[in-house]
Amino acid sequence: MRTDPFPGALPARRHLPVGVAGAPVLDVVIPVYNEQDDLEHCVRRLHDHLARTFPYGFRITVADNASTDRTPEIAALLETAVPGVRAVRLEQKGRGRALHTVWSHSDAPVLAYMDVDLSTDLNALLPLVAPLISGHSDLAIGSRLTRSSRVVRGPKRELISRAYNLILRGSLAARFSDAQCGFKAIRRDVAQRLLPMVEDTGWFFDTELLVLAERAGLRIHEVPVDWVDDPDSTVHLVRTAADDLKGVWRVGRALAVGALPLDRLARPFGEDPCDRQLAGVPGGLTRQLVGFCAVGALSTLFYLALYSLFRAGVGPQPANGLALLVSAVANTAANRRLTFGVRGRERALRHQAQGLVVFGIGLALTSGSLAALEAAAGDPGHSTELAVLVAANLAATVLRFLLLRAWVFQDRADGPSGRPAQTADLPRPVAHTAGDVPVDARDHTSYESRGPARGEPRDHTPDESRERTRVHARDPHHEARNAR
């Protein structure tokens, strides 16, 4: 899997500034392959709709990925004849590759795409991008599977679409309703961080993008759409379905082993004073308790099964020690990933070593309980042993959570608003901007390290203070915000 080249977490979402000259606010990409019959009608219809209804500047980008018919020629003519239209030619096929390339180099703060057949009613375009412009959401998707959507298509495609989304829910725990609708938008600041992590270059690109965004805690806005199936679609259903299933397996495996730095996509909870961490209130305690209890219940069942298995061949004390050792390693790994949100292999051995110390304390409690039982009852029955061990494990579990939270994963325990502290304390990207819109998404050197999120106290060096003064001087709304 690709990795994210940008350090730090994303800044808090903000409303895009209004009336800033220069780049358009919206860049709508139309990926095409051999679409000479439909391309001109599609572009002109979309351009007319945006000119009549969209209140911001816009651009339409035709992304031709290795067409072999007259599509490149028609795209070039449209670029000349229609204002706000540009053509991009790629020499390799792949819808995901086309979107990745154009979005990575676009200077518009909101990026969208739609299929060339315009199956989705264009009246949904403004509701799609409005939450991104306002700063409410990070991504937006059209959904054909909500109750208020109106869809006209054959039973075969309906069955395939619903089955695919059920697979995503069951295998990747996806909560969005429609991964395949060709009608999506994303904020550019999010795309800059998210696109380098997306590996697929074909039809699975959409799904991978959404799954990673959702796992990173980004907000995905869904818009019910009216959609009419294109009977002349050239999508090869069987091959696409097979590629999608391979992609599900690849992404699921990467998420399971923590191969992706999703912490770098985390957002601050908000900038309202009510959203900030309160003194004396530990962040994320409820979520961590729920996760720890779930892991603990499964670990206890795993431990009891191992104890019963080992007890058949060795005595109670060796069986208890072996079962605790194996279950402790699994318990530490599960809590590391699921309860405290630690991803990747960094400090994994250290966490396991500290977990084994916690295991030693649990071993002392349970072994002491068994020794006390044997001293009191002589030769207790197997059910009595299990009952005593369950009680001892409950006591050890409470102590284990306190030690994991306060010692093993102490740097992850008390982040603001339930988010890990490591993520909150990462340097945040600062762009050289006109208002709040970065000047050039391709200029990676314009991102600099910054300290805590807005609203948190920090000390500025002279260079940082001068940079903040320059940024505010270019922001026509800074003075008005200060007045408020």
C-alpha positions as a printed NumPy array, in Angstrom:
array([[  0.   ,   0.   ,   0.   ],
       [  1.136,   3.566,  -0.622],
       [  1.916,   5.801,   2.323],
       [  1.055,   9.414,   3.041],
       [  3.982,  11.823,   2.443],
       [  2.521,  14.607,   4.594],
       [  3.315,  14.762,   8.315],
       [  0.77 ,  15.672,  10.925],
       [ -2.992,  15.494,  11.151],
       [ -5.509,  17.514,   9.174],
       [ -6.512,  20.923,  10.527],
       [-10.061,  21.706,  11.625],
       [-12.576,  22.096,   8.776],
       [-13.45 ,  25.655,   7.799],
       [-15.897,  27.276,   5.426],
       [-14.182,  28.11 ,   2.154],
       [-13.738,  31.875,   1.737],
       [-16.16 ,  33.612,  -0.607],
       [-15.075,  35.885,  -3.432],
       [-11.399,  34.906,  -3.578],
       [-10.056,  35.562,  -7.052],
       [ -8.061,  32.933,  -8.902],
       [ -8.788,  29.213,  -8.948],
       [-12.38 ,  27.967,  -9.318],
       [-14.036,  26.576,  -6.217],
       [-15.235,  23.373,  -7.916],
       [-13.429,  21.116, -10.391],
       [-15.729,  18.43 , -11.864],
       [-13.784,  15.602, -13.475],
       [-15.365,  13.394, -16.148],
       [-13.212,  10.277, -16.683],
       [-13.758,   8.908, -20.208],
       [-12.637,   5.98 , -22.313],
       [-13.87 ,   5.747, -25.912],
       [-16.863,   8.036, -25.347],
       [-16.904,   9.905, -28.663],
       [-20.683,   9.601, -29.015],
       [-21.668,  10.999, -25.615],
       [-18.831,  13.309, -24.608],
       [-19.825,  16.597, -26.274],
       [-23.494,  16.368, -25.239],
       [-22.492,  15.524, -21.649],
       [-20.011,  18.368, -21.269],
       [-22.284,  21.002, -22.768],
       [-25.229,  19.884, -20.66 ],
       [-23.139,  19.903, -17.469],
       [-21.63 ,  23.29 , -18.305],
       [-25.063,  24.785, -18.936],
       [-26.364,  23.425, -15.632],
       [-23.422,  24.781, -13.63 ],
       [-23.576,  28.179, -15.341],
       [-27.273,  28.499, -14.411],
       [-27.265,  27.066, -10.884],
       [-23.802,  27.02 ,  -9.292],
       [-22.989,  30.228,  -7.362],
       [-19.2  ,  29.772,  -7.387],
       [-16.515,  29.518, -10.025],
       [-16.171,  26.077, -11.59 ],
       [-14.154,  24.042, -14.044],
       [-14.985,  20.877, -16.012],
       [-12.031,  18.558, -16.65 ],
       [-12.312,  15.791, -19.241],
       [ -9.851,  13.076, -18.152],
       [ -9.278,  10.837, -21.161],
       [ -7.567,   7.633, -20.08 ],
       [ -6.066,   6.08 , -23.22 ],
       [ -9.066,   6.313, -25.571],
       [ -8.49 ,   4.896, -29.047],
       [-11.396,   6.611, -30.871],
       [-12.095,  10.325, -31.482],
       [-12.55 ,  11.097, -27.765],
       [ -9.239,  13.03 , -27.413],
       [-10.054,  15.131, -30.479],
       [-13.54 ,  15.992, -29.197],
       [-12.158,  16.834, -25.751],
       [ -9.61 ,  19.21 , -27.313],
       [-12.35 ,  20.938, -29.348],
       [-14.487,  21.368, -26.226],
       [-11.532,  22.887, -24.373],
       [-11.278,  25.505, -27.107],
       [-14.976,  26.164, -27.621],
       [-16.445,  26.033, -24.082],
       [-15.091,  28.366, -21.351],
       [-14.103,  26.639, -18.14 ],
       [-13.463,  23.272, -19.838],
       [-10.052,  21.634, -20.003],
       [ -8.862,  18.32 , -21.422],
       [ -6.289,  15.992, -19.85 ],
       [ -4.872,  13.004, -21.699],
       [ -3.471,   9.916, -19.944],
       [ -1.735,   7.142, -21.863],
       [ -2.848,   4.387, -19.464],
       [ -6.336,   3.071, -18.786],
       [ -8.038,   3.201, -15.431],
       [-10.775,   5.413, -14.032],
       [ -9.047,   5.514, -10.657],
       [ -5.775,   6.495, -12.305],
       [ -7.504,   9.354, -14.153],
       [ -9.152,  10.673, -10.98 ],
       [ -5.988,  10.293,  -8.928],
       [ -3.94 ,  12.21 , -11.511],
       [ -6.36 ,  15.095, -12.054],
       [ -7.342,  15.508,  -8.408],
       [ -3.699,  15.464,  -7.311],
       [ -2.871,  18.402,  -9.599],
       [ -6.072,  20.428,  -9.374],
       [ -6.003,  23.856,  -7.719],
       [ -9.73 ,  23.873,  -6.84 ],
       [-10.567,  23.449,  -3.128],
       [-13.498,  21.1  ,  -3.927],
       [-13.027,  18.171,  -6.322],
       [-15.852,  16.1  ,  -7.795],
       [-16.435,  13.555, -10.502],
       [-19.344,  12.056, -12.38 ],
       [-19.778,   9.46 , -15.097],
       [-20.017,  10.652, -18.683],
       [-23.507,   9.211, -19.165],
       [-24.893,  11.673, -16.556],
       [-27.107,   8.954, -15.125],
       [-27.439,  11.003, -11.922],
       [-29.82 ,  13.954, -11.904],
       [-27.659,  17.097, -11.936],
       [-29.91 ,  18.813,  -9.391],
       [-28.041,  16.766,  -6.769],
       [-24.699,  18.402,  -7.612],
       [-25.08 ,  21.511,  -5.452],
       [-26.338,  19.51 ,  -2.414],
       [-23.355,  17.191,  -2.99 ],
       [-20.668,  19.873,  -2.755],
       [-22.369,  22.329,  -0.365],
       [-21.314,  20.443,   2.838],
       [-17.716,  20.475,   1.594],
       [-17.762,  24.195,   0.835],
       [-19.297,  24.953,   4.229],
       [-16.675,  22.878,   6.051],
       [-19.249,  20.477,   7.479],
       [-17.986,  17.334,   5.716],
       [-14.812,  15.93 ,   4.161],
       [-16.295,  13.78 ,   1.388],
       [-19.745,  13.531,  -0.212],
       [-21.291,  10.712,  -2.224],
       [-24.475,  10.223,  -4.158],
       [-26.485,   7.239,  -2.979],
       [-28.963,   5.214,  -4.991],
       [-29.8  ,   2.97 ,  -2.047],
       [-31.416,   5.382,   0.412],
       [-35.184,   5.36 ,   0.877],
       [-35.677,   8.724,  -0.786],
       [-33.597,   7.899,  -3.856],
       [-35.4  ,   7.189,  -7.125],
       [-33.656,   4.662,  -9.346],
       [-34.497,   3.123, -12.697],
       [-32.366,   0.087, -13.568],
       [-32.598,  -3.62 , -14.262],
       [-32.8  ,  -6.297, -11.545],
       [-29.342,  -7.674, -12.409],
       [-27.513,  -4.427, -11.657],
       [-29.71 ,  -3.8  ,  -8.621],
       [-28.831,  -7.217,  -7.185],
       [-25.105,  -6.812,  -7.878],
       [-24.992,  -3.349,  -6.311],
       [-26.808,  -4.353,  -3.141],
       [-24.791,  -7.572,  -2.791],
       [-21.534,  -5.643,  -3.14 ],
       [-22.507,  -3.158,  -0.458],
       [-23.486,  -6.015,   1.854],
       [-20.028,  -7.508,   1.304],
       [-18.443,  -4.199,   2.242],
       [-20.527,  -3.961,   5.394],
       [-19.719,  -7.515,   6.427],
       [-16.   ,  -7.585,   5.582],
       [-14.792,  -3.994,   6.019],
       [-17.504,  -2.727,   8.424],
       [-18.413,   0.024,   5.932],
       [-21.327,   2.227,   6.994],
       [-21.832,   4.251,   3.802],
       [-24.698,   2.986,   1.683],
       [-23.481,   3.143,  -1.934],
       [-19.816,   2.764,  -2.879],
       [-20.232,   2.514,  -6.656],
       [-22.401,   5.477,  -7.6  ],
       [-20.382,   7.598, -10.043],
       [-21.172,  10.86 ,  -8.278],
       [-18.719,  11.899,  -5.561],
       [-16.836,  14.916,  -4.2  ],
       [-13.94 ,  15.529,  -1.824],
       [-12.197,  18.525,  -0.292],
       [ -8.765,  19.069,  -1.789],
       [ -6.987,  19.235,   1.569],
       [ -8.386,  15.78 ,   2.322],
       [ -7.539,  14.463,  -1.15 ],
       [ -3.913,  15.566,  -0.756],
       [ -3.574,  13.319,   2.295],
       [ -5.862,  10.481,   1.252],
       [ -4.938,   9.873,  -2.401],
       [ -1.357,   8.703,  -1.719],
       [ -2.815,   5.89 ,   0.407],
       [ -5.18 ,   4.672,  -2.346],
       [ -3.579,   1.97 ,  -4.431],
       [ -6.282,   0.945,  -6.901],
       [ -6.325,   2.572, -10.356],
       [ -9.561,   1.061, -11.652],
       [-13.169,   0.776, -10.516],
       [-12.307,  -0.139,  -6.912],
       [-10.745,   3.322,  -6.462],
       [-14.026,   4.756,  -5.096],
       [-14.489,   2.008,  -2.531],
       [-10.914,   2.144,  -1.284],
       [-11.096,   5.921,  -0.947],
       [-14.307,   5.746,   1.087],
       [-13.224,   2.868,   3.335],
       [ -9.954,   4.567,   4.275],
       [-11.704,   7.892,   4.851],
       [-14.317,   6.276,   7.074],
       [-11.733,   4.313,   9.066],
       [ -9.784,   7.536,   9.606],
       [-12.872,   9.169,  11.124],
       [-13.529,  11.614,   8.279],
       [-17.111,  12.751,   7.741],
       [-18.865,  11.373,   4.651],
       [-22.051,  13.131,   3.567],
       [-24.61 ,  11.107,   1.575],
       [-27.022,  12.672,  -0.908],
       [-30.074,  10.725,  -2.166],
       [-30.085,  10.874,  -5.959],
       [-32.386,  10.207,  -8.863],
       [-30.572,   7.806, -11.164],
       [-31.418,   6.207, -14.506],
       [-29.356,   3.256, -15.698],
       [-27.436,   3.602, -18.959],
       [-28.303,   0.525, -21.054],
       [-25.249,   1.121, -23.268],
       [-22.743,   1.037, -20.401],
       [-19.449,  -0.627, -21.366],
       [-18.582,  -1.77 , -17.823],
       [-17.651,  -5.47 , -17.727],
       [-19.595,  -6.621, -14.666],
       [-17.877,  -9.964, -14.014],
       [-14.324,  -8.642, -14.353],
       [-15.159,  -5.539, -12.302],
       [-16.744,  -7.667,  -9.547],
       [-13.664,  -9.924,  -9.413],
       [-11.323,  -6.919,  -9.182],
       [-13.496,  -5.402,  -6.458],
       [-13.341,  -8.57 ,  -4.365],
       [ -9.553,  -8.636,  -4.699],
       [ -9.506,  -5.03 ,  -3.577],
       [-11.692,  -5.813,  -0.553],
       [ -9.245,  -8.52 ,   0.497],
       [ -6.201,  -6.269,   0.003],
       [ -7.647,  -3.309,   1.91 ],
       [ -9.011,  -5.526,   4.688],
       [ -5.605,  -7.123,   5.182],
       [ -3.848,  -3.739,   5.239],
       [ -6.29 ,  -2.416,   7.838],
       [ -5.971,  -5.55 ,   9.949],
       [ -2.177,  -5.274,  10.227],
       [ -2.201,  -1.482,  10.65 ],
       [ -0.2  ,  -0.857,   7.45 ],
       [ -1.78 ,   2.546,   6.783],
       [ -1.016,   5.759,   8.744],
       [ -4.677,   6.745,   9.084],
       [ -3.914,   8.862,  12.167],
       [ -2.576,  11.499,   9.783],
       [ -6.109,  12.002,   8.458],
       [ -7.667,  12.673,  11.854],
       [ -9.5  ,  15.966,  12.345],
       [ -9.725,  18.032,  15.537],
       [-13.154,  17.603,  17.071],
       [-14.003,  21.242,  16.449],
       [-13.11 ,  24.847,  17.143],
       [-16.11 ,  25.754,  19.274],
       [-15.118,  26.219,  22.947],
       [-17.757,  23.634,  23.902],
       [-15.868,  21.055,  21.834],
       [-12.576,  21.423,  23.642],
       [-11.348,  19.029,  26.246],
       [-12.581,  19.847,  29.747],
       [-10.133,  19.874,  32.624],
       [-10.359,  16.709,  34.676],
       [-12.483,  14.85 ,  32.118],
       [-10.444,  12.046,  30.489],
       [-10.993,  11.838,  26.736],
       [-12.268,   8.666,  25.145],
       [-12.815,   6.782,  28.406],
       [-16.264,   5.474,  27.466],
       [-15.146,   4.274,  24.042],
       [-12.039,   2.654,  25.509],
       [-14.05 ,   0.901,  28.206],
       [-16.444,  -0.532,  25.621],
       [-13.565,  -1.723,  23.456],
       [-11.661,  -3.136,  26.409],
       [-14.71 ,  -5.013,  27.696],
       [-15.352,  -6.541,  24.278],
       [-11.719,  -7.607,  23.926],
       [-11.683,  -8.818,  27.527],
       [-14.786, -10.977,  27.075],
       [-13.321, -12.641,  24.006],
       [ -9.949, -13.037,  25.721],
       [-11.565, -14.691,  28.738],
       [-13.364, -17.211,  26.532],
       [-10.125, -17.817,  24.654],
       [ -8.252, -18.261,  27.948],
       [-10.81 , -20.722,  29.355],
       [-10.744, -22.759,  26.159],
       [ -6.934, -22.898,  26.265],
       [ -6.937, -23.78 ,  29.955],
       [ -9.342, -26.645,  29.405],
       [ -7.206, -27.858,  26.501],
       [ -3.901, -27.663,  28.386],
       [ -5.432, -29.053,  31.606],
       [ -6.01 , -32.367,  29.892],
       [ -2.254, -32.862,  29.476],
       [ -0.644, -31.025,  32.388],
       [ -1.516, -29.899,  35.873],
       [ -3.652, -26.875,  36.732],
       [ -0.735, -24.499,  37.414],
       [  1.146, -25.141,  34.119],
       [ -2.141, -25.057,  32.212],
       [ -3.043, -21.726,  33.795],
       [  0.367, -20.244,  32.994],
       [  0.368, -21.363,  29.35 ],
       [ -3.219, -20.253,  28.764],
       [ -2.54 , -16.866,  30.338],
       [  0.647, -16.359,  28.301],
       [ -0.978, -17.056,  24.937],
       [ -4.142, -15.104,  25.719],
       [ -2.112, -12.183,  27.127],
       [ -0.204, -11.738,  23.86 ],
       [ -3.458, -11.826,  21.894],
       [ -5.155,  -9.503,  24.398],
       [ -2.371,  -6.894,  24.218],
       [ -2.401,  -6.955,  20.412],
       [ -6.186,  -6.587,  20.285],
       [ -6.297,  -3.77 ,  22.839],
       [ -3.423,  -2.016,  21.113],
       [ -5.308,  -1.915,  17.826],
       [ -8.986,  -1.808,  18.799],
       [ -9.157,  -0.119,  22.217],
       [ -6.354,   2.442,  22.062],
       [ -6.169,   2.871,  18.275],
       [ -2.444,   2.213,  17.833],
       [ -1.697,   1.332,  14.199],
       [  1.494,   0.129,  12.595],
       [  4.443,  -1.761,  14.04 ],
       [  6.11 ,   1.132,  15.841],
       [  6.802,   0.231,  19.512],
       [  4.854,  -3.014,  19.123],
       [  7.562,  -5.04 ,  20.908],
       [  7.699,  -2.524,  23.734],
       [  3.929,  -2.689,  24.164],
       [  4.035,  -6.492,  24.176],
       [  6.819,  -6.462,  26.78 ],
       [  4.806,  -4.135,  28.994],
       [  1.767,  -6.318,  28.363],
       [  3.716,  -9.312,  29.631],
       [  4.434,  -7.439,  32.857],
       [  0.697,  -6.913,  33.187],
       [  0.31 , -10.605,  32.394],
       [  2.672, -11.413,  35.268],
       [  0.438,  -9.526,  37.655],
       [ -2.591, -11.415,  36.343],
       [ -0.684, -14.689,  36.672],
       [  0.094, -13.892,  40.291],
       [ -3.575, -13.199,  41.011],
       [ -4.947, -16.311,  39.303],
       [ -2.147, -18.62 ,  40.469],
       [ -2.571, -17.354,  43.997],
       [ -6.296, -18.021,  43.76 ],
       [ -5.667, -21.595,  42.565],
       [ -3.134, -22.164,  45.336],
       [ -5.58 , -20.893,  47.931],
       [ -8.325, -23.137,  46.489],
       [ -6.104, -26.235,  46.604],
       [ -5.063, -25.446,  50.177],
       [ -8.687, -25.032,  51.231],
       [-10.374, -27.861,  49.297],
       [ -7.582, -30.337,  48.676],
       [ -8.73 , -31.727,  45.32 ],
       [-11.38 , -29.342,  43.915],
       [-13.491, -30.231,  40.889],
       [-12.921, -28.774,  37.433],
       [-16.035, -26.575,  37.601],
       [-14.909, -25.122,  40.934],
       [-11.5  , -24.316,  39.447],
       [-13.148, -22.528,  36.524],
       [-15.403, -20.506,  38.833],
       [-12.45 , -19.354,  40.949],
       [-10.447, -18.499,  37.844],
       [-13.328, -16.429,  36.426],
       [-13.532, -14.416,  39.644],
       [ -9.754, -13.939,  39.727],
       [ -9.747, -12.898,  36.069],
       [-12.42 , -10.289,  36.694],
       [-10.223,  -8.679,  39.335],
       [ -7.194,  -8.961,  37.066],
       [ -9.171,  -7.42 ,  34.209],
       [ -9.931,  -4.225,  36.134],
       [ -6.292,  -3.895,  37.081],
       [ -5.207,  -4.673,  33.509],
       [ -7.309,  -1.843,  32.062],
       [ -5.896,   0.659,  34.531],
       [ -2.335,  -0.418,  33.756],
       [ -2.861,  -0.421,  29.997],
       [ -4.42 ,   3.033,  30.075],
       [ -2.053,   4.657,  32.565],
       [  1.21 ,   2.904,  31.668],
       [  1.348,   0.82 ,  28.469],
       [ -0.647,   3.153,  26.209],
       [ -0.492,   6.3  ,  28.295],
       [  0.355,   8.486,  25.279],
       [ -2.853,   7.331,  23.567],
       [ -5.265,   7.497,  26.46 ],
       [ -6.217,  11.107,  26.951],
       [ -6.508,  12.756,  23.549],
       [ -9.099,  15.545,  23.177],
       [-12.635,  14.433,  22.608],
       [-11.761,  10.763,  22.62 ],
       [ -9.079,  11.031,  19.955],
       [ -5.628,   9.619,  20.781],
       [ -3.249,  12.183,  22.198],
       [ -0.511,  11.226,  19.762],
       [ -2.75 ,  12.13 ,  16.862],
       [ -3.801,  15.402,  18.454],
       [ -0.22 ,  16.398,  19.132],
       [  1.143,  15.706,  15.654],
       [  2.311,  18.755,  13.669],
       [ -0.451,  20.165,  11.531],
       [ -0.067,  21.283,   7.912],
       [ -0.087,  24.994,   7.126],
       [ -0.511,  26.096,   3.523],
       [  0.551,  29.412,   2.029],
       [ -2.925,  30.596,   1.242],
       [ -5.148,  33.205,  -0.252],
       [ -7.748,  33.268,   2.506],
       [ -8.064,  29.618,   3.483],
       [ -7.613,  28.14 ,  -0.022],
       [ -4.108,  26.713,  -0.674],
       [ -2.438,  28.316,  -3.693],
       [ -1.048,  25.18 ,  -5.29 ],
       [ -1.789,  21.602,  -4.275],
       [  1.324,  20.48 ,  -6.138],
       [  3.691,  22.557,  -4.03 ],
       [  4.397,  20.117,  -1.233],
       [  7.11 ,  22.407,   0.143],
       [  4.44 ,  24.931,   1.149],
       [  3.371,  22.691,   4.037],
       [  5.091,  23.531,   7.299],
       [  4.944,  22.146,  10.809],
       [  2.687,  23.785,  13.309],
       [  1.935,  23.114,  16.956],
       [ -1.382,  22.436,  18.7  ],
       [ -4.734,  23.013,  17.055],
       [ -6.354,  26.435,  16.975],
       [ -7.593,  27.451,  20.4  ],
       [ -4.822,  25.647,  22.272],
       [ -2.03 ,  27.655,  23.977],
       [  1.426,  27.576,  22.439],
       [  4.542,  29.665,  22.11 ],
       [  5.559,  31.026,  18.697],
       [  9.077,  31.488,  17.449],
       [  9.823,  34.808,  15.678],
       [  9.778,  33.071,  12.28 ],
       [  6.41 ,  31.436,  13.022],
       [  4.944,  34.735,  14.184],
       [  6.068,  36.475,  11.001],
       [  4.567,  33.659,   8.907],
       [  1.241,  33.884,  10.743],
       [  1.263,  37.674,  10.159],
       [  1.858,  37.156,   6.434],
       [ -0.959,  34.597,   6.184],
       [ -3.407,  36.839,   8.033],
       [ -2.436,  39.821,   5.9  ],
       [ -3.505,  37.875,   2.834],
       [ -6.801,  36.865,   4.437],
       [ -9.498,  39.539,   3.834],
       [-11.727,  37.89 ,   6.465],
       [ -9.136,  37.772,   9.255],
       [ -9.964,  41.243,  10.587],
       [-13.695,  40.492,  10.545],
       [-13.142,  37.227,  12.407],
       [-11.113,  38.984,  15.057],
       [-13.855,  41.581,  15.474],
       [-16.371,  38.812,  16.092]])
